[in-house]
Each structure stands twice: as C-alpha cells, then as structure tokens.
Tab-separated table of C-alpha atoms in Angstrom:
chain	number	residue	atom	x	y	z
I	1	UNK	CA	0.000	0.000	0.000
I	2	UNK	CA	1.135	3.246	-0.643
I	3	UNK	CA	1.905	5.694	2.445
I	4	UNK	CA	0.610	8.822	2.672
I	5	UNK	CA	2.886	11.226	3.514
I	6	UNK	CA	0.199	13.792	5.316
I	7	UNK	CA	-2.532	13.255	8.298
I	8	UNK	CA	-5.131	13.960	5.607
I	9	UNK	CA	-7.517	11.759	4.848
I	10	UNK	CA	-8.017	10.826	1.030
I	11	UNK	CA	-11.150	9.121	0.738
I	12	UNK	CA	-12.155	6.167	-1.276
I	13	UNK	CA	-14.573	6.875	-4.061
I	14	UNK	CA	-17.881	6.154	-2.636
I	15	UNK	CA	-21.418	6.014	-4.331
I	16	UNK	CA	-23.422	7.341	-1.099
I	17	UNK	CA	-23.258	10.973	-2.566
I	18	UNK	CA	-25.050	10.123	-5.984
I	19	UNK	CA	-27.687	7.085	-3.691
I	20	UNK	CA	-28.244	10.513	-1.102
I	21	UNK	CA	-29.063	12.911	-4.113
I	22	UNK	CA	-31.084	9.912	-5.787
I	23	UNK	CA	-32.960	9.958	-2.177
I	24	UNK	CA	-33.690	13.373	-2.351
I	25	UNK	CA	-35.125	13.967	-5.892
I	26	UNK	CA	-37.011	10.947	-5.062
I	27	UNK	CA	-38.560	12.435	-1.742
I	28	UNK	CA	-39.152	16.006	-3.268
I	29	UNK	CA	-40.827	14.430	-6.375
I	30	UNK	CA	-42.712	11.765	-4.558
I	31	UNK	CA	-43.945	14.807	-1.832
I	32	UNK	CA	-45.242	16.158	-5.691
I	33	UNK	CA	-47.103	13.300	-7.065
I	34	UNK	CA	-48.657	12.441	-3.647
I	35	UNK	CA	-50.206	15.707	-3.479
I	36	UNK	CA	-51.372	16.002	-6.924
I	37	UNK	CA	-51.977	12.284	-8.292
I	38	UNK	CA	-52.455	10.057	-4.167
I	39	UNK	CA	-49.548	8.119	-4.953
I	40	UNK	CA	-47.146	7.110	-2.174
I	41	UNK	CA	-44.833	4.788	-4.174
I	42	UNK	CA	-42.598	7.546	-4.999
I	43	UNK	CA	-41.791	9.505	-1.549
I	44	UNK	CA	-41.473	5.766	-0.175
I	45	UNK	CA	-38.825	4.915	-2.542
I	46	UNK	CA	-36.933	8.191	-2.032
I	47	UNK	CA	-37.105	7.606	2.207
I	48	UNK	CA	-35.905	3.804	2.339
I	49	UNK	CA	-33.268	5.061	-0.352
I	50	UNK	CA	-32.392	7.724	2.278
I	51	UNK	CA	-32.485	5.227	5.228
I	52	UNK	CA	-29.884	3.036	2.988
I	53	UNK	CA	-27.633	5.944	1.597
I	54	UNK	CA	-27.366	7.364	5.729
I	55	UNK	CA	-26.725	3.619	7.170
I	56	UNK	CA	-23.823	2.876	4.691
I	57	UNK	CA	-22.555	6.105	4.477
I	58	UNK	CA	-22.199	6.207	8.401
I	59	UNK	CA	-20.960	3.269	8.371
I	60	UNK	CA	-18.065	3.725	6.729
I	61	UNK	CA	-17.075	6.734	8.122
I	62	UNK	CA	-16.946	4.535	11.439
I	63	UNK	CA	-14.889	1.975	9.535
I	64	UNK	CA	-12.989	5.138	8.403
I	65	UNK	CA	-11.997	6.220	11.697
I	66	UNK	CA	-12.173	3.439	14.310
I	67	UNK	CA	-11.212	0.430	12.168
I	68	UNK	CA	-8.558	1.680	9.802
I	69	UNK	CA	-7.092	4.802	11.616
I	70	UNK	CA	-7.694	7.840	9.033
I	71	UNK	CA	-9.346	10.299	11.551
I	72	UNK	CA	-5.861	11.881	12.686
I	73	UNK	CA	-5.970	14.937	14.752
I	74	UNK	CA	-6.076	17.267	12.100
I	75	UNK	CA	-8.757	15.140	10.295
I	76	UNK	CA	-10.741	15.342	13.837
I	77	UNK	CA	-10.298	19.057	13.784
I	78	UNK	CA	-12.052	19.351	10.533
I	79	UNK	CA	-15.126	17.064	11.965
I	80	UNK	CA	-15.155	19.262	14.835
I	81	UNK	CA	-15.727	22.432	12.234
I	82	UNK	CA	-18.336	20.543	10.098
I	83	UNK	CA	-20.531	19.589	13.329
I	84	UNK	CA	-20.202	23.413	14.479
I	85	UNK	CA	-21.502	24.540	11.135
I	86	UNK	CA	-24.146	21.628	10.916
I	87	UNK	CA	-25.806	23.154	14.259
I	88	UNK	CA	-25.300	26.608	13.486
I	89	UNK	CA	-27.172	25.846	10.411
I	90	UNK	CA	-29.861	24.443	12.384
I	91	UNK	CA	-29.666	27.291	15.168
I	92	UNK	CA	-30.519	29.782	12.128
I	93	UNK	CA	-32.971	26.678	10.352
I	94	UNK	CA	-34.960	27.341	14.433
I	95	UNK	CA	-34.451	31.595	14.103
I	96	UNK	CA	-36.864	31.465	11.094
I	97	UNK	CA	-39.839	29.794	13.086
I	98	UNK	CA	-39.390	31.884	16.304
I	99	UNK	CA	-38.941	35.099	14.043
I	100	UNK	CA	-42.506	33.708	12.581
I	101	UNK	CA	-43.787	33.569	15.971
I	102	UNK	CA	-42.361	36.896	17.118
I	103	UNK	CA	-43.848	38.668	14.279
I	104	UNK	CA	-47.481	37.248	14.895
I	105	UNK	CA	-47.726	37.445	18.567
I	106	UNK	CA	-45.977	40.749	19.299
I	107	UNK	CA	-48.223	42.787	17.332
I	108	UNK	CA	-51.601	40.573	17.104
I	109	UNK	CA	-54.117	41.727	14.161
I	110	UNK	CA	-57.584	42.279	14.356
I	111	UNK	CA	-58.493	39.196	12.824
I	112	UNK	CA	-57.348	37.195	16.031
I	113	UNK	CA	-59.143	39.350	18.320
I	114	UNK	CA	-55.896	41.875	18.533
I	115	UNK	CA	-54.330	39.699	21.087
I	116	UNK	CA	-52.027	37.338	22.419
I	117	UNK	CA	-52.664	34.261	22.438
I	118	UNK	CA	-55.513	34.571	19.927
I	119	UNK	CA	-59.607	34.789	20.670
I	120	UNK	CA	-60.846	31.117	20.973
I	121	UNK	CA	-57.213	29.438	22.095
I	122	UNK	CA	-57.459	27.542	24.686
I	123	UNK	CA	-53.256	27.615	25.465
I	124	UNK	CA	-51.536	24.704	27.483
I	125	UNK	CA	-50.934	25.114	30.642
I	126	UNK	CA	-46.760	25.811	30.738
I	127	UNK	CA	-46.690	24.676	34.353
I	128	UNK	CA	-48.076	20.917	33.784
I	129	UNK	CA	-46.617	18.705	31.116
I	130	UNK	CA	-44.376	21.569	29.415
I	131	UNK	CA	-42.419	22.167	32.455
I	132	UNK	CA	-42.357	18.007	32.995
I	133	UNK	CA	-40.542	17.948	29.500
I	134	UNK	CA	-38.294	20.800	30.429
I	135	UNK	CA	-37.260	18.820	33.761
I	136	UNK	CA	-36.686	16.061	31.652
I	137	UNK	CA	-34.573	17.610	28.948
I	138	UNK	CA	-32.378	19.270	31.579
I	139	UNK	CA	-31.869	16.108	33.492
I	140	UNK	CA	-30.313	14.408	29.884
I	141	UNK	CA	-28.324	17.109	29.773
I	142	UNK	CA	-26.987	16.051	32.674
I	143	UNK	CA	-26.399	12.640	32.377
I	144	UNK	CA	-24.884	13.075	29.109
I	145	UNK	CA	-22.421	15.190	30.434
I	146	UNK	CA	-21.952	12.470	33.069
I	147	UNK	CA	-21.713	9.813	30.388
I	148	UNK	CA	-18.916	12.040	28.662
I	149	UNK	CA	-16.988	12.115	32.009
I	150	UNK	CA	-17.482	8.472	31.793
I	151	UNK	CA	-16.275	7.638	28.873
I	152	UNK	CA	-13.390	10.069	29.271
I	153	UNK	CA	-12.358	7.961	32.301
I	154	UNK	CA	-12.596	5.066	31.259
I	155	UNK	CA	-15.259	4.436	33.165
I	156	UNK	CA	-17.147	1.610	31.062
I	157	UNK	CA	-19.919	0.101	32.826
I	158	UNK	CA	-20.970	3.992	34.045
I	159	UNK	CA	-20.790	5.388	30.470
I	160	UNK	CA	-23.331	2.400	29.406
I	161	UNK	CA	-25.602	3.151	32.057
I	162	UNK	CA	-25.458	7.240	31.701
I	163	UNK	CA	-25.727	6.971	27.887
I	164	UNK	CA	-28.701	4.321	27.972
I	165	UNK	CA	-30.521	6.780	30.951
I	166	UNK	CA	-30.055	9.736	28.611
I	167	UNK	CA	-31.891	7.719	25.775
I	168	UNK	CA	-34.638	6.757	27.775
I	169	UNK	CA	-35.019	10.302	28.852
I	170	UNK	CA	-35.295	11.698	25.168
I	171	UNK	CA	-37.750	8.461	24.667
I	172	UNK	CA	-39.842	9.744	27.612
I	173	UNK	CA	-39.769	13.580	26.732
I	174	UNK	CA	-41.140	12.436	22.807
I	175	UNK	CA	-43.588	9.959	24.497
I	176	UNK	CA	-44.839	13.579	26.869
I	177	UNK	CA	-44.565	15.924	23.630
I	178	UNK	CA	-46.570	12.983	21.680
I	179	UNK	CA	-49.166	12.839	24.597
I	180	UNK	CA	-49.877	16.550	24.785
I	181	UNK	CA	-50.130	16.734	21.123
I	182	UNK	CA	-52.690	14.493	21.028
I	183	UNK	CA	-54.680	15.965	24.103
I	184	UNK	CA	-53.905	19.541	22.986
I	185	UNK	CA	-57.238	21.655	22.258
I	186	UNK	CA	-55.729	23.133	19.538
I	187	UNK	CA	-54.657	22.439	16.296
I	188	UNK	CA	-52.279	22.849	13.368
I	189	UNK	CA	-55.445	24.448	11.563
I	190	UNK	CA	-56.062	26.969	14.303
I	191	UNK	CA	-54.782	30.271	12.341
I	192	UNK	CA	-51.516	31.690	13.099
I	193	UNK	CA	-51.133	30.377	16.498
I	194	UNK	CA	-51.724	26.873	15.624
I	195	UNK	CA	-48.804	27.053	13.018
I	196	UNK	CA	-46.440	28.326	14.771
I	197	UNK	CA	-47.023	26.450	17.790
I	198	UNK	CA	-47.130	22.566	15.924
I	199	UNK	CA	-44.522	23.653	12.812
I	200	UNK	CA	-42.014	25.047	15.808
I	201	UNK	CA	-42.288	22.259	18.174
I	202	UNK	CA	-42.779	19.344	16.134
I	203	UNK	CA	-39.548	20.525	14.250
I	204	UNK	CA	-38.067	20.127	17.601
I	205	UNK	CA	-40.050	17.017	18.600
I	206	UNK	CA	-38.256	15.607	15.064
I	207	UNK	CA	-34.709	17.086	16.448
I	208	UNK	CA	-35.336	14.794	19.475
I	209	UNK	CA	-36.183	11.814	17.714
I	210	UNK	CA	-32.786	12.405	15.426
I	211	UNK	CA	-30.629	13.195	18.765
I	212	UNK	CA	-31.760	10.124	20.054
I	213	UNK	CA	-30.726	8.131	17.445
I	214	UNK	CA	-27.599	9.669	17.219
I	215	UNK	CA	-27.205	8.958	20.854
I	216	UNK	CA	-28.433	5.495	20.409
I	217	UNK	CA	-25.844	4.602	17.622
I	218	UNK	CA	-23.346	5.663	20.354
I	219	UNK	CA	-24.674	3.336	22.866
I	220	UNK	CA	-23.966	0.750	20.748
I	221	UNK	CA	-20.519	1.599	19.515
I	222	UNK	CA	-19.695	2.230	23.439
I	223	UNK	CA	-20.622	-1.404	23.678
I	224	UNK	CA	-18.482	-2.405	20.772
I	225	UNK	CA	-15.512	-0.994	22.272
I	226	UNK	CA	-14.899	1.614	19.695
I	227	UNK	CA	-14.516	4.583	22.070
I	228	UNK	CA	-10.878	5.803	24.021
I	229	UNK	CA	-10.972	7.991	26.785
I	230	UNK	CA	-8.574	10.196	24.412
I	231	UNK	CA	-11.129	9.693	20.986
I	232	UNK	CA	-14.768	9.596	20.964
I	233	UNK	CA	-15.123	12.731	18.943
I	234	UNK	CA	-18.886	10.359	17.121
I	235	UNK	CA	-20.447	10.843	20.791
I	236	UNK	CA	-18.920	14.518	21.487
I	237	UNK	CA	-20.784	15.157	18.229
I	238	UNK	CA	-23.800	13.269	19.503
I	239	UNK	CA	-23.504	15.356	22.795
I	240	UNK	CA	-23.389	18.678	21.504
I	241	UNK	CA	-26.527	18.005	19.412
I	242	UNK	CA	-28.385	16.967	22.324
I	243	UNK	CA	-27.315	20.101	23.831
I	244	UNK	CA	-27.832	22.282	20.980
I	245	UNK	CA	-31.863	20.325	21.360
I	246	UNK	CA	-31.779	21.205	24.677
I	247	UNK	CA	-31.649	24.674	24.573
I	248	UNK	CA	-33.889	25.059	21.345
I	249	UNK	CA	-36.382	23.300	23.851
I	250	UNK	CA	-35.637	25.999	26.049
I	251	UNK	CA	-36.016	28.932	23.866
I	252	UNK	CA	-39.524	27.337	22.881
I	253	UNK	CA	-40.809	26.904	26.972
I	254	UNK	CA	-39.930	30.462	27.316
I	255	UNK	CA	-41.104	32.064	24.153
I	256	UNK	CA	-44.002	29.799	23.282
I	257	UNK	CA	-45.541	27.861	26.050
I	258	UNK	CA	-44.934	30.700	29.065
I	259	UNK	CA	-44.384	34.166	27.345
I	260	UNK	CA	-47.069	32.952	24.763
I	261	UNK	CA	-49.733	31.843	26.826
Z	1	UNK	CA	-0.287	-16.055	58.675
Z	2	UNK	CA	-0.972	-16.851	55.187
Z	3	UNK	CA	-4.481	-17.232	54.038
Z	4	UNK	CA	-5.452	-18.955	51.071
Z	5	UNK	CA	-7.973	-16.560	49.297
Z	6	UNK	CA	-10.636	-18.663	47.555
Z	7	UNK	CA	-12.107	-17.103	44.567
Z	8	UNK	CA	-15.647	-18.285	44.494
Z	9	UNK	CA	-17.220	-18.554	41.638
Z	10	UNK	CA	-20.870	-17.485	41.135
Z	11	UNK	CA	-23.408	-16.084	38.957
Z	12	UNK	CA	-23.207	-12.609	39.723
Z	13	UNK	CA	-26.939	-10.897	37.975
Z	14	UNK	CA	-25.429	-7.676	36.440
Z	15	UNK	CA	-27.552	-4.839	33.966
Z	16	UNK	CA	-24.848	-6.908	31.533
Z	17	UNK	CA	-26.192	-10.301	30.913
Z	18	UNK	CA	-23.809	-11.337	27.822
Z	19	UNK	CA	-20.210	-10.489	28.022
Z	20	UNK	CA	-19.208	-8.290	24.887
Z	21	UNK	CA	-16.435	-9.103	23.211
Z	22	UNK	CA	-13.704	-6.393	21.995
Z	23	UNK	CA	-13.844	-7.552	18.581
Z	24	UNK	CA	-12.385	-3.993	17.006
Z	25	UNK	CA	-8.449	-5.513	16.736
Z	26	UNK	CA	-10.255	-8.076	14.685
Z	27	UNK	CA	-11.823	-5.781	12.517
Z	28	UNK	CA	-8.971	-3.352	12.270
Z	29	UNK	CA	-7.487	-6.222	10.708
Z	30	UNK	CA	-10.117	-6.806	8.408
Z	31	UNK	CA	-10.196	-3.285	7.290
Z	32	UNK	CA	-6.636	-2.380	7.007
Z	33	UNK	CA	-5.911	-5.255	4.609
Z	34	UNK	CA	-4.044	-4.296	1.147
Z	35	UNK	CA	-6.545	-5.391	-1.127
Z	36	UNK	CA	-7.292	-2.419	-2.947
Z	37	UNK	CA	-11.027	-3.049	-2.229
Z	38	UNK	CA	-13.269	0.513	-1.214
Z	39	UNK	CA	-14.101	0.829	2.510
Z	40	UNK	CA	-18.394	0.657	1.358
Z	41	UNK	CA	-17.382	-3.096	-0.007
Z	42	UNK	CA	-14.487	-4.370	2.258
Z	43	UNK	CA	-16.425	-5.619	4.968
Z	44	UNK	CA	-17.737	-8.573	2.668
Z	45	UNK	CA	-20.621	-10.315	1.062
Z	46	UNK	CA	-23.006	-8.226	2.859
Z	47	UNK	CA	-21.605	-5.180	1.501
Z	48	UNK	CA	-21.908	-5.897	-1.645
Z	49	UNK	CA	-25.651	-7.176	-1.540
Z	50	UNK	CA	-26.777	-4.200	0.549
Z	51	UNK	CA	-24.884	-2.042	-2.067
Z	52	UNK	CA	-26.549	-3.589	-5.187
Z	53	UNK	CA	-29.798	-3.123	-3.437
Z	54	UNK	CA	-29.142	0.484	-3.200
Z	55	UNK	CA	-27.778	1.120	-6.581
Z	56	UNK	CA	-31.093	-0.911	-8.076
Z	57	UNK	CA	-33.245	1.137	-6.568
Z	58	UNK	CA	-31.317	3.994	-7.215
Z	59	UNK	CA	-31.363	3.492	-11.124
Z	60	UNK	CA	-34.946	2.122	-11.092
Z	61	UNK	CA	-35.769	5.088	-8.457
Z	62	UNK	CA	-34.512	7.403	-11.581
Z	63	UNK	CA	-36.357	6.375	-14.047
Z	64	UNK	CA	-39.419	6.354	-12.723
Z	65	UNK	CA	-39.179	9.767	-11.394
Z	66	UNK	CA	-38.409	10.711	-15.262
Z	67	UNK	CA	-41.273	8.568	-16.357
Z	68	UNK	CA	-43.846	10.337	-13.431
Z	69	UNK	CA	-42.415	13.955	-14.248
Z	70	UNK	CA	-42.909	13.261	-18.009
Z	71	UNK	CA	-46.008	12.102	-17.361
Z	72	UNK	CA	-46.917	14.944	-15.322
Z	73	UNK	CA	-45.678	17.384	-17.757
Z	74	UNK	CA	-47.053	16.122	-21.030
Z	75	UNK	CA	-50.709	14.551	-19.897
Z	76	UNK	CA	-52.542	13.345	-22.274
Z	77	UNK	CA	-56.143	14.878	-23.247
Z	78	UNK	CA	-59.149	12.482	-23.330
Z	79	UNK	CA	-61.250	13.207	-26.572
C-alpha cells in the first residue's frame, strides 16, 4: 500500500453521494405526485433510499476512523468544524420559526381578536406537562455530560448506564410531547397560532427523535468498544446536538408555552 | 499467617447479561488489509448485496421519477 505522507484523509470513491441525491429527488418528487396524483410509491422509494444511503454512508465513516485509523488529529479538527456549522445551520434553520412567531404574537391583528394568544385558544398550561418535559430535557443534559466524564475515564460500565438513561429520557420527553399533542385543544389548523405552535415544536419534537438516534448509535458503539478515553469525537458530536436540542427546547418553553400563553 | 484466598465462583446478575467481546483488533485487521477493495465493499458479502440493493433502486428510483415527471408534464387529453 502506498503511504501517505500527510494526516489527511483521502477518501475512497464512494457512491453514497449520488444514492443521497437519488434519495432526495425521489422524496421532493414523490412529496409532488402524492399531493397532486395520491400516490405514495414515490416519496417511499426516495425515504428507504435515504435510510440506505445514511446507514452505509455512516458506516463507513466509522470503519474510516475506528477500524482503519484515518481520523488523525487534524482530520478530527475538521469534523469538529463541520458539526459546528451543521448546528449553526440548524440554530438559524430554528431563528426562522421563532422570528414567525415573534412577528405574529408581538403585534396581534384584528383578525385574532388583537391579542395574544388569539380569541378562541385555549393555550396549554406551561406549568403541567411543558415544564415536565423541560425537567426532563435538563436532566439528559446532565447525564450526558456524566456519560462524557465516563467515557473520558474510562469508566465503562458507568458510560453504558449514563448513555442508555439519557436515551430513555429523550424516549420519555417524545412519548410527553406525543401525549400533549394528542390531548392539545388546539390544532395545526387553528390560524396563526396553531402554526407556529405545531410547525415550531414538532420541528423540535423531530430534532429529538434524530438526537436520540444519534445517541443510540453511540450506545452501541460504546458497547463495541470503539470509544478511548482520548477519541470519541462520534459521541462529542452526539452530545453537543443533544445540547444544541436542549436549549432550542428551552427557547420554545420560554417564548411559546410561558411568554405565549 | 498466610491465608489462602478462595475465589468463588458465582453467577453474579449484572444490567450486563452477555459479556461483549472487543472484537475492534479483529476488525482493524479486516479493514486495514491491502486489497485495494473501497471501505463501502471491504467488509464482505453483505456489503456488496446491501450495495446492489441500493444502486437498483437507485437506477430504477430514476427512471421512474423521469417517467412520473414526463407524465406529469405532457398529460394526455381524453377526446
């Protein structure tokens, strides 16, 4: 084998990029023809396509780093930038829906009675289930950070249990969210305060759901072995996206359920 | 005084039932072989199925989104 004479990592040519783009046109067009001609076979295609580009494609990349040795400090480093710019992409993705909110509820029209929250709205109560779920979310926050310190010290058997309580706690917070949606006297329908409410939160709720798999996958490379104390930079990235959930959750309670209500 | 310290041996009920194995030297092994073969098909025969799969779908996935857009485009009138 040739030896590189650089930390870089030169990638092998990989058909996951065209499969992913495949996925996508599939997905958009499919959306398309199920609106227009009440055909699902399309948008089906396009997701298990997706499902099959992200499980090989991730897969590799752990093959990549844990199993042949290409993700050298340097390489790291640039991981590190492209997770920072993933979830400042998503911060600003979140900014649209709360400027949305801001610019309906701070200056109400007539049409919804000229106030906030809206003639007819029967709001949640932020002090019942909402503040549950923010108890909840904080409380992963914490034991992720405690299954980071784990892992960091080689601490095994804790970093299992810390990871697999933090999982259960984003499983419990969805189950809550999935509950009061459900139960909620309100709905997507209900003008301006309906859409903002469900599109805002249930693009959270779906943030959840993905930093739980994320999380998840971790569990089970923890089990495998494939994390050091000195590199685990897949569950650091795992980590900060719960985080980065965790506060959008916050800015939400705050803006939506409490100031909103 | 020297004690003799028995190690008993018992079925201790832990959160782990089955010991796992560190099988990553194994598969470091596996992946680092000269072989010239791309990481998406070096892990074996089930890399290669699950990658024909994909690439089936993905070509068949093509054309029918040609054949549904064309269709959508161009529909034809009923006399």
């Amino acid at each position: 084998m040739a030896h590189q004479a650089h930390a870089y990592h030169m990638v092998d040519p990989s058909p996951w990029p065209l499969t992913g783009a495949v996925a996508a046109l599939l997905m958009t067009s499919g959306l398309a023809i199920w609106f227009h001609y009440n055909s699902i076979v399309l948008m089906t295609l396009g997701t298990v396509l997706l499902l099959l580009t992200m499980y090989q494609w991730w897969r590799d990349i752990v093959r990549e780093g844990t199993f042949q040795g290409h993700h050298t400090p340097p390489v790291q480093k640039g991981l590190r930038y492209g997770m920072i710019l993933f979830i400042t992409s998503e911060v600003f993705f979140f900014l649209g829906f709360f400027w949305a909110f801001y610019h309906s509820s701070l200056a109400p029209t007539p049409e919804l009675g000229g106030c906030w929250p809206p003639t007819g709205i029967t709001t949640l109560d932020p002090f019942e289930v909402p503040l549950l779920n923010t108890a909840v979310l904080l409380a992963s926050g914490v034991t992720v950070t405690w299954a980071h310190h784990s892992i960091m010290e080689g601490e095994r058997k804790q970093a299992i249990q810390s990871l697999t309580l933090t999982i259960l706690l984003g499983f419990y917070f969805t189950f809550l969210q999935g509950m009061e949606y459900y139960e909620a006297p309100f709905t997507i329908a209900d003008g301006v305060y309906g859409s903002t409410f469900f599109v805002a939160t249930g693009f959270h709720g779906l943030h959840v759901i993905i930093g739980s798999t994320f999380l998840a996958v971790c569990l089970l490379r923890q089990i495998q072995y494939h994390f050091t104390s000195e590199h685990h930079f897949g569950f650091e990235a795992a980590a900060w996206y719960w985080h980065f959930v965790d506060v959008v959750w916050l800015f939400l309670y705050i803006s939506i359920y409490w100031w909103g209500s | 005084m020297n004690r003799q310290i028995i190690v008993a041996r018992r079925t201790i009920f832990s959160s782990v039932r089955r010991q796992v194995d560190n099988k990553v030297p194994q598969k470091q092994k596996v992946f680092q072989e000269d072989n010239g073969i791309p990481v998406h098909l070096k892990g074996g025969t089930v890399d290669a199925l699950l990658y024909r799969t994909t690439m089936m779908l993905t070509v068949l996935g093509t054309g029918y989104v040609v054949y549904e857009l064309v269709t959508a485009a161009f529909p034809q009138k009923k006399d």
